[in-house]
């Protein structure tokens, strides 16, 4: 979830057409397409594997302040509390922010190649890991907190999260779990036109359950196996239905920027940001905001910053802003963090692969896509589909991605292309064993049912 930074105010929005134009302005020529990778991770106290509080000598606040002082990252503060770091002048930029329960997120810069993504990720883990070790903090990459209860987890000092915490229980039963106990890796991809956006959005939505199966990495809840391959994905099935899901309208005739704007206008708002404060308008309509009819802010109309903020509070499996966000994967170890951008770059940034992927999903029905999404959290790669399983679909998907990366032919200094980043996923498909399967085997075997062994074994 993004962190708002004060900046120049934009003019008041006068019409719905401006909202459509905002999305359309994301269209770029292929030469300007980039890859932006974001990942979240859980911090823990090394001495006892407990959650890390915000404050205190060994808390998240201290970690961010130390990172700010040691490296070229600017501090972002809210009510005097450091809540994020940004680095626009770094050789590889981006931002570091906090999720509601203290999950630390790197929002990477838009980069040209997977090789640059690897450099960025290694640099980040080296920097933040070095600071964390001095404070007795470690990090693990999983899709769901393996040990802690909701009551144990802190709330970060961000007003938008306080608003969400109040509102979430009114719309679904798992919203607080999503906020405090889940972590993901996602990748942001560009599009060249409205038609290109539609094709990529449809491919992304249809194949997101397959990605969930490949990256499944959340088999524990409060110290015990939970019976799921991706418990994170299960949590999202009952998190505010107004703003989540598979977007069936995206496959209908007439899909385009306008149709997505109409969808977004109908998703209830969370807040309005004014004069450095978040104003709670949870449940209100952006359509009413456009006409100055918000009950909490009578006469006030939105700016484009308000629209951009609102778009960040929509959580479908693929999210459209001025780019497309692929949101179906559990967080994981380094090689899986690298595999997700490689997978989507191979599929979406090569015309041959994109056309083949569009052909693969062309006949899938709304009901089939939804059933797949509903079953994959528990069944993972064993989810049945048209007489086959998602493991077989995943094999086809990986072959298309590998071909796309080969044709991209982006080489590093050693002459290596980007296909090496798919290795972890290739192994999952060949063995049929996901990260969740591997963790469960360790838990039931050498760990002897002791969930604390996970923290040392899986530390990033």
PDB file of C-alpha atoms in Angstrom, residues 90-382:
ATOM      1  CA  UNK A  90      19.985   6.682  -5.933  1.00  0.00           C
ATOM      2  CA  UNK A  91      21.463   4.787  -8.908  1.00  0.00           C
ATOM      3  CA  UNK A  92      18.536   2.431  -8.368  1.00  0.00           C
ATOM      4  CA  UNK A  93      15.680   4.237  -6.619  1.00  0.00           C
ATOM      5  CA  UNK A  94      12.337   3.287  -5.168  1.00  0.00           C
ATOM      6  CA  UNK A  95      10.782   3.523  -1.733  1.00  0.00           C
ATOM      7  CA  UNK A  96      10.567   1.570   1.506  1.00  0.00           C
ATOM      8  CA  UNK A  97       7.248   1.680   3.313  1.00  0.00           C
ATOM      9  CA  UNK A  98       5.271  -0.020   6.068  1.00  0.00           C
ATOM     10  CA  UNK A  99       2.228  -2.235   5.783  1.00  0.00           C
ATOM     11  CA  UNK A 100      -0.309  -2.065   8.636  1.00  0.00           C
ATOM     12  CA  UNK A 101       1.271  -4.752  10.858  1.00  0.00           C
ATOM     13  CA  UNK A 102       4.832  -3.617  10.271  1.00  0.00           C
ATOM     14  CA  UNK A 103       5.554  -5.648   7.141  1.00  0.00           C
ATOM     15  CA  UNK A 104       8.406  -3.848   5.403  1.00  0.00           C
ATOM     16  CA  UNK A 105       7.856  -3.219   1.685  1.00  0.00           C
ATOM     17  CA  UNK A 106      10.316  -2.333  -1.030  1.00  0.00           C
ATOM     18  CA  UNK A 107       8.591  -0.629  -3.948  1.00  0.00           C
ATOM     19  CA  UNK A 108      11.263  -0.930  -6.582  1.00  0.00           C
ATOM     20  CA  UNK A 109      12.055   1.549  -9.307  1.00  0.00           C
ATOM     21  CA  UNK A 110      10.800   0.989 -12.887  1.00  0.00           C
ATOM     22  CA  UNK A 111      13.710  -0.925 -14.445  1.00  0.00           C
ATOM     23  CA  UNK A 112      14.539  -2.147 -17.925  1.00  0.00           C
ATOM     24  CA  UNK A 113      15.669  -5.701 -17.209  1.00  0.00           C
ATOM     25  CA  UNK A 114      15.468  -8.543 -14.724  1.00  0.00           C
ATOM     26  CA  UNK A 115      19.214  -8.151 -14.239  1.00  0.00           C
ATOM     27  CA  UNK A 116      18.624  -4.636 -12.896  1.00  0.00           C
ATOM     28  CA  UNK A 117      15.847  -5.988 -10.673  1.00  0.00           C
ATOM     29  CA  UNK A 118      18.289  -8.515  -9.194  1.00  0.00           C
ATOM     30  CA  UNK A 119      20.815  -5.764  -8.479  1.00  0.00           C
ATOM     31  CA  UNK A 120      18.133  -3.639  -6.822  1.00  0.00           C
ATOM     32  CA  UNK A 121      16.875  -6.498  -4.665  1.00  0.00           C
ATOM     33  CA  UNK A 122      20.353  -7.571  -3.543  1.00  0.00           C
ATOM     34  CA  UNK A 123      21.226  -3.977  -2.679  1.00  0.00           C
ATOM     35  CA  UNK A 124      18.033  -3.551  -0.671  1.00  0.00           C
ATOM     36  CA  UNK A 125      18.395  -6.795   1.288  1.00  0.00           C
ATOM     37  CA  UNK A 126      22.029  -5.991   2.019  1.00  0.00           C
ATOM     38  CA  UNK A 127      21.266  -2.499   3.266  1.00  0.00           C
ATOM     39  CA  UNK A 128      18.132  -3.174   5.279  1.00  0.00           C
ATOM     40  CA  UNK A 129      19.496  -6.496   6.524  1.00  0.00           C
ATOM     41  CA  UNK A 130      22.702  -4.885   7.771  1.00  0.00           C
ATOM     42  CA  UNK A 131      20.745  -2.264   9.701  1.00  0.00           C
ATOM     43  CA  UNK A 132      18.291  -4.846  11.041  1.00  0.00           C
ATOM     44  CA  UNK A 133      21.033  -7.117  12.388  1.00  0.00           C
ATOM     45  CA  UNK A 134      22.383  -4.279  14.507  1.00  0.00           C
ATOM     46  CA  UNK A 135      18.935  -4.023  16.113  1.00  0.00           C
ATOM     47  CA  UNK A 136      18.395  -7.764  16.572  1.00  0.00           C
ATOM     48  CA  UNK A 137      15.762  -7.882  13.812  1.00  0.00           C
ATOM     49  CA  UNK A 138      15.440 -10.540  11.113  1.00  0.00           C
ATOM     50  CA  UNK A 139      13.116 -10.853   8.110  1.00  0.00           C
ATOM     51  CA  UNK A 140      11.221 -13.739   6.555  1.00  0.00           C
ATOM     52  CA  UNK A 141       9.333 -13.886   3.257  1.00  0.00           C
ATOM     53  CA  UNK A 142       6.054 -15.804   3.515  1.00  0.00           C
ATOM     54  CA  UNK A 143       2.519 -15.132   2.344  1.00  0.00           C
ATOM     55  CA  UNK A 144       0.996 -15.284   5.827  1.00  0.00           C
ATOM     56  CA  UNK A 145       2.392 -14.771   9.300  1.00  0.00           C
ATOM     57  CA  UNK A 146       3.324 -18.293  10.447  1.00  0.00           C
ATOM     58  CA  UNK A 147       3.007 -17.760  14.196  1.00  0.00           C
ATOM     59  CA  UNK A 148       1.470 -14.543  15.453  1.00  0.00           C
ATOM     60  CA  UNK A 149      -2.140 -13.769  16.380  1.00  0.00           C
ATOM     61  CA  UNK A 150      -3.840 -10.561  15.319  1.00  0.00           C
ATOM     62  CA  UNK A 151      -3.724  -9.348  18.907  1.00  0.00           C
ATOM     63  CA  UNK A 152       0.079  -9.640  19.014  1.00  0.00           C
ATOM     64  CA  UNK A 153       0.688  -7.425  16.007  1.00  0.00           C
ATOM     65  CA  UNK A 154       1.289  -3.674  16.221  1.00  0.00           C
ATOM     66  CA  UNK A 155      -0.513  -1.033  14.173  1.00  0.00           C
ATOM     67  CA  UNK A 156       1.790   1.299  12.293  1.00  0.00           C
ATOM     68  CA  UNK A 157       1.227   5.032  12.981  1.00  0.00           C
ATOM     69  CA  UNK A 158      -0.446   5.818   9.659  1.00  0.00           C
ATOM     70  CA  UNK A 159      -3.903   7.350   9.790  1.00  0.00           C
ATOM     71  CA  UNK A 160      -5.055   5.618   6.581  1.00  0.00           C
ATOM     72  CA  UNK A 161      -4.482   2.283   8.317  1.00  0.00           C
ATOM     73  CA  UNK A 162      -6.530   3.345  11.331  1.00  0.00           C
ATOM     74  CA  UNK A 163      -9.369   4.217   8.943  1.00  0.00           C
ATOM     75  CA  UNK A 164      -9.045   0.874   7.167  1.00  0.00           C
ATOM     76  CA  UNK A 165      -8.920  -1.006  10.471  1.00  0.00           C
ATOM     77  CA  UNK A 166     -12.227   0.543  11.504  1.00  0.00           C
ATOM     78  CA  UNK A 167     -13.908  -0.075   8.136  1.00  0.00           C
ATOM     79  CA  UNK A 168     -12.615  -3.518   7.154  1.00  0.00           C
ATOM     80  CA  UNK A 169     -14.722  -5.576   9.623  1.00  0.00           C
ATOM     81  CA  UNK A 170     -17.877  -4.098   8.068  1.00  0.00           C
ATOM     82  CA  UNK A 171     -17.081  -5.634   4.649  1.00  0.00           C
ATOM     83  CA  UNK A 172     -16.032  -9.284   4.953  1.00  0.00           C
ATOM     84  CA  UNK A 173     -14.514 -11.244   7.807  1.00  0.00           C
ATOM     85  CA  UNK A 174     -10.818 -11.399   6.858  1.00  0.00           C
ATOM     86  CA  UNK A 175      -9.874  -7.806   6.180  1.00  0.00           C
ATOM     87  CA  UNK A 176      -7.803  -7.432   9.340  1.00  0.00           C
ATOM     88  CA  UNK A 177      -5.930 -10.635   8.595  1.00  0.00           C
ATOM     89  CA  UNK A 178      -5.163  -9.232   5.149  1.00  0.00           C
ATOM     90  CA  UNK A 179      -3.865  -5.993   6.617  1.00  0.00           C
ATOM     91  CA  UNK A 180      -1.773  -7.376   9.445  1.00  0.00           C
ATOM     92  CA  UNK A 181      -0.832 -10.957   8.601  1.00  0.00           C
ATOM     93  CA  UNK A 182      -0.284 -11.211   4.827  1.00  0.00           C
ATOM     94  CA  UNK A 183       2.682 -10.380   2.614  1.00  0.00           C
ATOM     95  CA  UNK A 184       3.063 -10.488  -1.146  1.00  0.00           C
ATOM     96  CA  UNK A 185       5.394  -9.955  -4.059  1.00  0.00           C
ATOM     97  CA  UNK A 186       3.946  -8.192  -7.082  1.00  0.00           C
ATOM     98  CA  UNK A 187       5.170  -6.729 -10.333  1.00  0.00           C
ATOM     99  CA  UNK A 188       4.077  -3.610 -12.205  1.00  0.00           C
ATOM    100  CA  UNK A 189       3.955  -3.815 -16.008  1.00  0.00           C
ATOM    101  CA  UNK A 190       3.384  -1.193 -18.708  1.00  0.00           C
ATOM    102  CA  UNK A 191       1.029  -1.189 -21.683  1.00  0.00           C
ATOM    103  CA  UNK A 192       1.220   0.477 -25.073  1.00  0.00           C
ATOM    104  CA  UNK A 193      -2.412   1.319 -25.768  1.00  0.00           C
ATOM    105  CA  UNK A 194      -5.946   0.619 -24.606  1.00  0.00           C
ATOM    106  CA  UNK A 195      -6.068  -2.586 -26.668  1.00  0.00           C
ATOM    107  CA  UNK A 196      -2.723  -3.707 -25.259  1.00  0.00           C
ATOM    108  CA  UNK A 197      -3.890  -2.937 -21.726  1.00  0.00           C
ATOM    109  CA  UNK A 198      -7.039  -5.020 -22.229  1.00  0.00           C
ATOM    110  CA  UNK A 199      -5.126  -8.022 -23.563  1.00  0.00           C
ATOM    111  CA  UNK A 200      -2.563  -7.890 -20.745  1.00  0.00           C
ATOM    112  CA  UNK A 201      -5.246  -7.341 -18.104  1.00  0.00           C
ATOM    113  CA  UNK A 202      -7.234 -10.352 -19.296  1.00  0.00           C
ATOM    114  CA  UNK A 203      -4.181 -12.605 -19.486  1.00  0.00           C
ATOM    115  CA  UNK A 204      -3.102 -11.420 -16.052  1.00  0.00           C
ATOM    116  CA  UNK A 205      -6.481 -11.993 -14.439  1.00  0.00           C
ATOM    117  CA  UNK A 206      -7.046 -15.421 -15.972  1.00  0.00           C
ATOM    118  CA  UNK A 207      -3.576 -16.700 -15.076  1.00  0.00           C
ATOM    119  CA  UNK A 208      -3.382 -15.172 -11.609  1.00  0.00           C
ATOM    120  CA  UNK A 209      -4.642 -18.366  -9.899  1.00  0.00           C
ATOM    121  CA  UNK A 210      -1.867 -20.305 -11.641  1.00  0.00           C
ATOM    122  CA  UNK A 211       0.638 -17.810 -10.238  1.00  0.00           C
ATOM    123  CA  UNK A 212      -0.910 -18.248  -6.795  1.00  0.00           C
ATOM    124  CA  UNK A 213      -0.319 -22.003  -7.091  1.00  0.00           C
ATOM    125  CA  UNK A 214       3.285 -21.593  -8.266  1.00  0.00           C
ATOM    126  CA  UNK A 215       4.179 -19.150  -5.493  1.00  0.00           C
ATOM    127  CA  UNK A 216       2.149 -20.807  -2.686  1.00  0.00           C
ATOM    128  CA  UNK A 217       4.072 -20.143   0.517  1.00  0.00           C
ATOM    129  CA  UNK A 218       1.695 -19.762   3.457  1.00  0.00           C
ATOM    130  CA  UNK A 219       0.841 -23.164   4.985  1.00  0.00           C
ATOM    131  CA  UNK A 220       0.906 -22.132   8.683  1.00  0.00           C
ATOM    132  CA  UNK A 221      -1.397 -20.143  10.968  1.00  0.00           C
ATOM    133  CA  UNK A 222      -0.531 -19.443  14.604  1.00  0.00           C
ATOM    134  CA  UNK A 223       2.172 -22.092  14.634  1.00  0.00           C
ATOM    135  CA  UNK A 224       0.269 -24.975  13.048  1.00  0.00           C
ATOM    136  CA  UNK A 225      -0.441 -26.240   9.516  1.00  0.00           C
ATOM    137  CA  UNK A 226      -3.624 -24.614   8.244  1.00  0.00           C
ATOM    138  CA  UNK A 227      -4.507 -27.041   5.433  1.00  0.00           C
ATOM    139  CA  UNK A 228      -3.843 -24.507   2.681  1.00  0.00           C
ATOM    140  CA  UNK A 229      -1.184 -24.052   0.040  1.00  0.00           C
ATOM    141  CA  UNK A 230      -1.744 -20.278   0.042  1.00  0.00           C
ATOM    142  CA  UNK A 231      -3.584 -19.085   3.098  1.00  0.00           C
ATOM    143  CA  UNK A 232      -2.900 -15.524   1.957  1.00  0.00           C
ATOM    144  CA  UNK A 233      -5.007 -16.192  -1.149  1.00  0.00           C
ATOM    145  CA  UNK A 234      -7.769 -17.679   1.011  1.00  0.00           C
ATOM    146  CA  UNK A 235      -7.839 -14.561   3.195  1.00  0.00           C
ATOM    147  CA  UNK A 236      -8.350 -12.401   0.105  1.00  0.00           C
ATOM    148  CA  UNK A 237     -11.504 -14.396  -0.762  1.00  0.00           C
ATOM    149  CA  UNK A 238     -13.320 -12.729   2.133  1.00  0.00           C
ATOM    150  CA  UNK A 239     -11.739  -9.289   2.247  1.00  0.00           C
ATOM    151  CA  UNK A 240     -14.136  -6.516   1.230  1.00  0.00           C
ATOM    152  CA  UNK A 241     -15.876  -7.886  -1.887  1.00  0.00           C
ATOM    153  CA  UNK A 242     -16.449  -4.329  -3.169  1.00  0.00           C
ATOM    154  CA  UNK A 243     -12.774  -3.932  -4.049  1.00  0.00           C
ATOM    155  CA  UNK A 244     -11.328  -7.433  -4.587  1.00  0.00           C
ATOM    156  CA  UNK A 245     -11.665 -10.352  -6.976  1.00  0.00           C
ATOM    157  CA  UNK A 246     -11.316 -11.449 -10.587  1.00  0.00           C
ATOM    158  CA  UNK A 247     -13.058  -8.522 -12.363  1.00  0.00           C
ATOM    159  CA  UNK A 248     -15.372 -10.515 -14.661  1.00  0.00           C
ATOM    160  CA  UNK A 249     -16.399  -7.294 -16.453  1.00  0.00           C
ATOM    161  CA  UNK A 250     -12.861  -7.063 -17.866  1.00  0.00           C
ATOM    162  CA  UNK A 251     -13.689  -9.914 -20.258  1.00  0.00           C
ATOM    163  CA  UNK A 252     -16.901  -8.366 -21.557  1.00  0.00           C
ATOM    164  CA  UNK A 253     -17.349  -6.456 -24.789  1.00  0.00           C
ATOM    165  CA  UNK A 254     -16.796  -2.753 -24.249  1.00  0.00           C
ATOM    166  CA  UNK A 255     -13.926  -3.193 -21.783  1.00  0.00           C
ATOM    167  CA  UNK A 256     -11.505  -0.285 -21.734  1.00  0.00           C
ATOM    168  CA  UNK A 257     -10.301   2.621 -19.642  1.00  0.00           C
ATOM    169  CA  UNK A 258     -13.840   3.987 -19.328  1.00  0.00           C
ATOM    170  CA  UNK A 259     -15.206   0.709 -18.029  1.00  0.00           C
ATOM    171  CA  UNK A 260     -12.499   0.482 -15.372  1.00  0.00           C
ATOM    172  CA  UNK A 261     -13.187   4.087 -14.325  1.00  0.00           C
ATOM    173  CA  UNK A 262     -16.863   3.230 -13.844  1.00  0.00           C
ATOM    174  CA  UNK A 263     -15.868   0.234 -11.725  1.00  0.00           C
ATOM    175  CA  UNK A 264     -13.510   2.343  -9.621  1.00  0.00           C
ATOM    176  CA  UNK A 265     -16.128   5.067  -9.142  1.00  0.00           C
ATOM    177  CA  UNK A 266     -18.462   2.478  -7.631  1.00  0.00           C
ATOM    178  CA  UNK A 267     -15.903   1.165  -5.121  1.00  0.00           C
ATOM    179  CA  UNK A 268     -16.516   2.902  -1.771  1.00  0.00           C
ATOM    180  CA  UNK A 269     -13.821   5.314  -0.645  1.00  0.00           C
ATOM    181  CA  UNK A 270     -11.650   5.078   2.478  1.00  0.00           C
ATOM    182  CA  UNK A 271     -10.314   8.601   2.984  1.00  0.00           C
ATOM    183  CA  UNK A 272      -9.525  12.036   1.572  1.00  0.00           C
ATOM    184  CA  UNK A 273      -6.088  13.540   2.188  1.00  0.00           C
ATOM    185  CA  UNK A 274      -6.058  17.291   2.914  1.00  0.00           C
ATOM    186  CA  UNK A 275      -3.538  19.586   4.575  1.00  0.00           C
ATOM    187  CA  UNK A 276      -1.416  16.703   5.805  1.00  0.00           C
ATOM    188  CA  UNK A 277      -4.359  14.818   7.330  1.00  0.00           C
ATOM    189  CA  UNK A 278      -6.407  11.773   6.359  1.00  0.00           C
ATOM    190  CA  UNK A 279     -10.142  12.461   6.614  1.00  0.00           C
ATOM    191  CA  UNK A 280     -12.296   9.382   7.195  1.00  0.00           C
ATOM    192  CA  UNK A 281     -14.972   9.082   4.481  1.00  0.00           C
ATOM    193  CA  UNK A 282     -15.084   5.270   4.513  1.00  0.00           C
ATOM    194  CA  UNK A 283     -18.032   3.959   2.516  1.00  0.00           C
ATOM    195  CA  UNK A 284     -18.639   7.216   0.667  1.00  0.00           C
ATOM    196  CA  UNK A 285     -18.918   7.448  -3.126  1.00  0.00           C
ATOM    197  CA  UNK A 286     -16.287   9.007  -5.395  1.00  0.00           C
ATOM    198  CA  UNK A 287     -19.184   9.844  -7.727  1.00  0.00           C
ATOM    199  CA  UNK A 288     -20.568  12.066  -4.980  1.00  0.00           C
ATOM    200  CA  UNK A 289     -17.107  13.530  -4.427  1.00  0.00           C
ATOM    201  CA  UNK A 290     -17.038  14.541  -8.113  1.00  0.00           C
ATOM    202  CA  UNK A 291     -20.153  16.667  -7.600  1.00  0.00           C
ATOM    203  CA  UNK A 292     -19.052  18.102  -4.244  1.00  0.00           C
ATOM    204  CA  UNK A 293     -21.701  16.065  -2.419  1.00  0.00           C
ATOM    205  CA  UNK A 294     -19.656  14.129   0.137  1.00  0.00           C
ATOM    206  CA  UNK A 295     -21.491  14.279   3.463  1.00  0.00           C
ATOM    207  CA  UNK A 296     -18.233  14.632   5.407  1.00  0.00           C
ATOM    208  CA  UNK A 297     -16.820  17.309   3.048  1.00  0.00           C
ATOM    209  CA  UNK A 298     -19.745  19.287   1.622  1.00  0.00           C
ATOM    210  CA  UNK A 299     -18.792  21.409  -1.371  1.00  0.00           C
ATOM    211  CA  UNK A 300     -15.299  19.920  -1.696  1.00  0.00           C
ATOM    212  CA  UNK A 301     -14.360  18.355  -5.047  1.00  0.00           C
ATOM    213  CA  UNK A 302     -11.503  15.944  -5.790  1.00  0.00           C
ATOM    214  CA  UNK A 303      -8.116  16.558  -7.365  1.00  0.00           C
ATOM    215  CA  UNK A 304      -6.183  14.040  -9.430  1.00  0.00           C
ATOM    216  CA  UNK A 305      -4.182  13.166  -6.302  1.00  0.00           C
ATOM    217  CA  UNK A 306      -7.463  12.082  -4.706  1.00  0.00           C
ATOM    218  CA  UNK A 307      -8.205   9.865  -7.703  1.00  0.00           C
ATOM    219  CA  UNK A 308      -4.719   8.346  -7.556  1.00  0.00           C
ATOM    220  CA  UNK A 309      -5.184   7.707  -3.822  1.00  0.00           C
ATOM    221  CA  UNK A 310      -8.554   6.067  -4.439  1.00  0.00           C
ATOM    222  CA  UNK A 311      -7.104   3.740  -7.080  1.00  0.00           C
ATOM    223  CA  UNK A 312      -4.571   2.476  -4.505  1.00  0.00           C
ATOM    224  CA  UNK A 313      -7.458   1.316  -2.283  1.00  0.00           C
ATOM    225  CA  UNK A 314      -8.782  -1.110  -4.926  1.00  0.00           C
ATOM    226  CA  UNK A 315      -7.407  -4.638  -4.512  1.00  0.00           C
ATOM    227  CA  UNK A 316      -8.434  -6.859  -7.463  1.00  0.00           C
ATOM    228  CA  UNK A 317      -6.184  -9.698  -8.600  1.00  0.00           C
ATOM    229  CA  UNK A 318      -4.798  -7.335 -11.263  1.00  0.00           C
ATOM    230  CA  UNK A 319      -5.008  -3.607 -10.556  1.00  0.00           C
ATOM    231  CA  UNK A 320      -5.023  -0.911 -13.218  1.00  0.00           C
ATOM    232  CA  UNK A 321      -3.432   2.446 -12.537  1.00  0.00           C
ATOM    233  CA  UNK A 322      -1.086   4.018 -15.095  1.00  0.00           C
ATOM    234  CA  UNK A 323       0.312   0.498 -15.293  1.00  0.00           C
ATOM    235  CA  UNK A 324      -0.888  -2.997 -14.412  1.00  0.00           C
ATOM    236  CA  UNK A 325      -0.131  -4.578 -11.034  1.00  0.00           C
ATOM    237  CA  UNK A 326       0.047  -8.398 -10.899  1.00  0.00           C
ATOM    238  CA  UNK A 327      -1.091  -9.251  -7.373  1.00  0.00           C
ATOM    239  CA  UNK A 328      -1.550 -13.033  -7.057  1.00  0.00           C
ATOM    240  CA  UNK A 329       1.685 -14.261  -5.450  1.00  0.00           C
ATOM    241  CA  UNK A 330       2.734 -15.023  -1.876  1.00  0.00           C
ATOM    242  CA  UNK A 331       5.939 -13.398  -0.663  1.00  0.00           C
ATOM    243  CA  UNK A 332       8.899 -15.743  -0.595  1.00  0.00           C
ATOM    244  CA  UNK A 333      12.670 -16.217  -0.621  1.00  0.00           C
ATOM    245  CA  UNK A 334      15.042 -14.395  -2.950  1.00  0.00           C
ATOM    246  CA  UNK A 335      14.775 -16.716  -5.957  1.00  0.00           C
ATOM    247  CA  UNK A 336      10.966 -16.453  -5.943  1.00  0.00           C
ATOM    248  CA  UNK A 337      11.098 -12.673  -5.588  1.00  0.00           C
ATOM    249  CA  UNK A 338      13.163 -12.696  -8.766  1.00  0.00           C
ATOM    250  CA  UNK A 339      10.948 -15.222 -10.539  1.00  0.00           C
ATOM    251  CA  UNK A 340       7.741 -13.176 -10.516  1.00  0.00           C
ATOM    252  CA  UNK A 341       8.977 -10.211 -12.600  1.00  0.00           C
ATOM    253  CA  UNK A 342      10.730 -12.636 -14.953  1.00  0.00           C
ATOM    254  CA  UNK A 343       7.534 -14.629 -15.426  1.00  0.00           C
ATOM    255  CA  UNK A 344       5.394 -11.620 -16.303  1.00  0.00           C
ATOM    256  CA  UNK A 345       8.050  -9.902 -18.406  1.00  0.00           C
ATOM    257  CA  UNK A 346       8.388 -13.063 -20.488  1.00  0.00           C
ATOM    258  CA  UNK A 347       4.623 -13.343 -20.916  1.00  0.00           C
ATOM    259  CA  UNK A 348       3.593  -9.725 -21.435  1.00  0.00           C
ATOM    260  CA  UNK A 349       6.573  -7.976 -23.035  1.00  0.00           C
ATOM    261  CA  UNK A 350       6.957 -10.321 -26.006  1.00  0.00           C
ATOM    262  CA  UNK A 351       4.217 -10.237 -28.649  1.00  0.00           C
ATOM    263  CA  UNK A 352       4.504 -13.931 -29.547  1.00  0.00           C
ATOM    264  CA  UNK A 353       4.173 -15.017 -25.918  1.00  0.00           C
ATOM    265  CA  UNK A 354       1.383 -12.541 -25.164  1.00  0.00           C
ATOM    266  CA  UNK A 355      -0.635 -13.674 -28.179  1.00  0.00           C
ATOM    267  CA  UNK A 356      -0.130 -17.323 -27.207  1.00  0.00           C
ATOM    268  CA  UNK A 357      -1.155 -16.633 -23.601  1.00  0.00           C
ATOM    269  CA  UNK A 358      -4.258 -14.788 -24.830  1.00  0.00           C
ATOM    270  CA  UNK A 359      -5.061 -17.829 -26.965  1.00  0.00           C
ATOM    271  CA  UNK A 360      -4.545 -20.156 -24.009  1.00  0.00           C
ATOM    272  CA  UNK A 361      -7.141 -18.380 -21.855  1.00  0.00           C
ATOM    273  CA  UNK A 362      -9.513 -17.290 -24.644  1.00  0.00           C
ATOM    274  CA  UNK A 363     -12.180 -19.945 -24.074  1.00  0.00           C
ATOM    275  CA  UNK A 364     -12.187 -19.910 -20.284  1.00  0.00           C
ATOM    276  CA  UNK A 365     -15.553 -18.896 -18.839  1.00  0.00           C
ATOM    277  CA  UNK A 366     -16.299 -16.578 -15.937  1.00  0.00           C
ATOM    278  CA  UNK A 367     -17.388 -19.591 -13.906  1.00  0.00           C
ATOM    279  CA  UNK A 368     -14.229 -21.563 -14.703  1.00  0.00           C
ATOM    280  CA  UNK A 369     -11.966 -18.684 -13.775  1.00  0.00           C
ATOM    281  CA  UNK A 370     -13.796 -18.094 -10.500  1.00  0.00           C
ATOM    282  CA  UNK A 371     -13.854 -21.785  -9.566  1.00  0.00           C
ATOM    283  CA  UNK A 372     -10.130 -21.977 -10.187  1.00  0.00           C
ATOM    284  CA  UNK A 373      -9.596 -18.933  -7.969  1.00  0.00           C
ATOM    285  CA  UNK A 374     -11.779 -20.410  -5.223  1.00  0.00           C
ATOM    286  CA  UNK A 375     -10.030 -23.789  -5.212  1.00  0.00           C
ATOM    287  CA  UNK A 376      -6.397 -22.783  -5.628  1.00  0.00           C
ATOM    288  CA  UNK A 377      -5.754 -21.560  -2.047  1.00  0.00           C
ATOM    289  CA  UNK A 378      -6.276 -25.084  -0.715  1.00  0.00           C
ATOM    290  CA  UNK A 379      -5.329 -27.279  -3.694  1.00  0.00           C
ATOM    291  CA  UNK A 380      -2.533 -25.271  -5.304  1.00  0.00           C
ATOM    292  CA  UNK A 381      -1.031 -26.970  -8.346  1.00  0.00           C
ATOM    293  CA  UNK A 382      -3.439 -29.892  -7.875  1.00  0.00           C
TER     294      UNK A 382
END
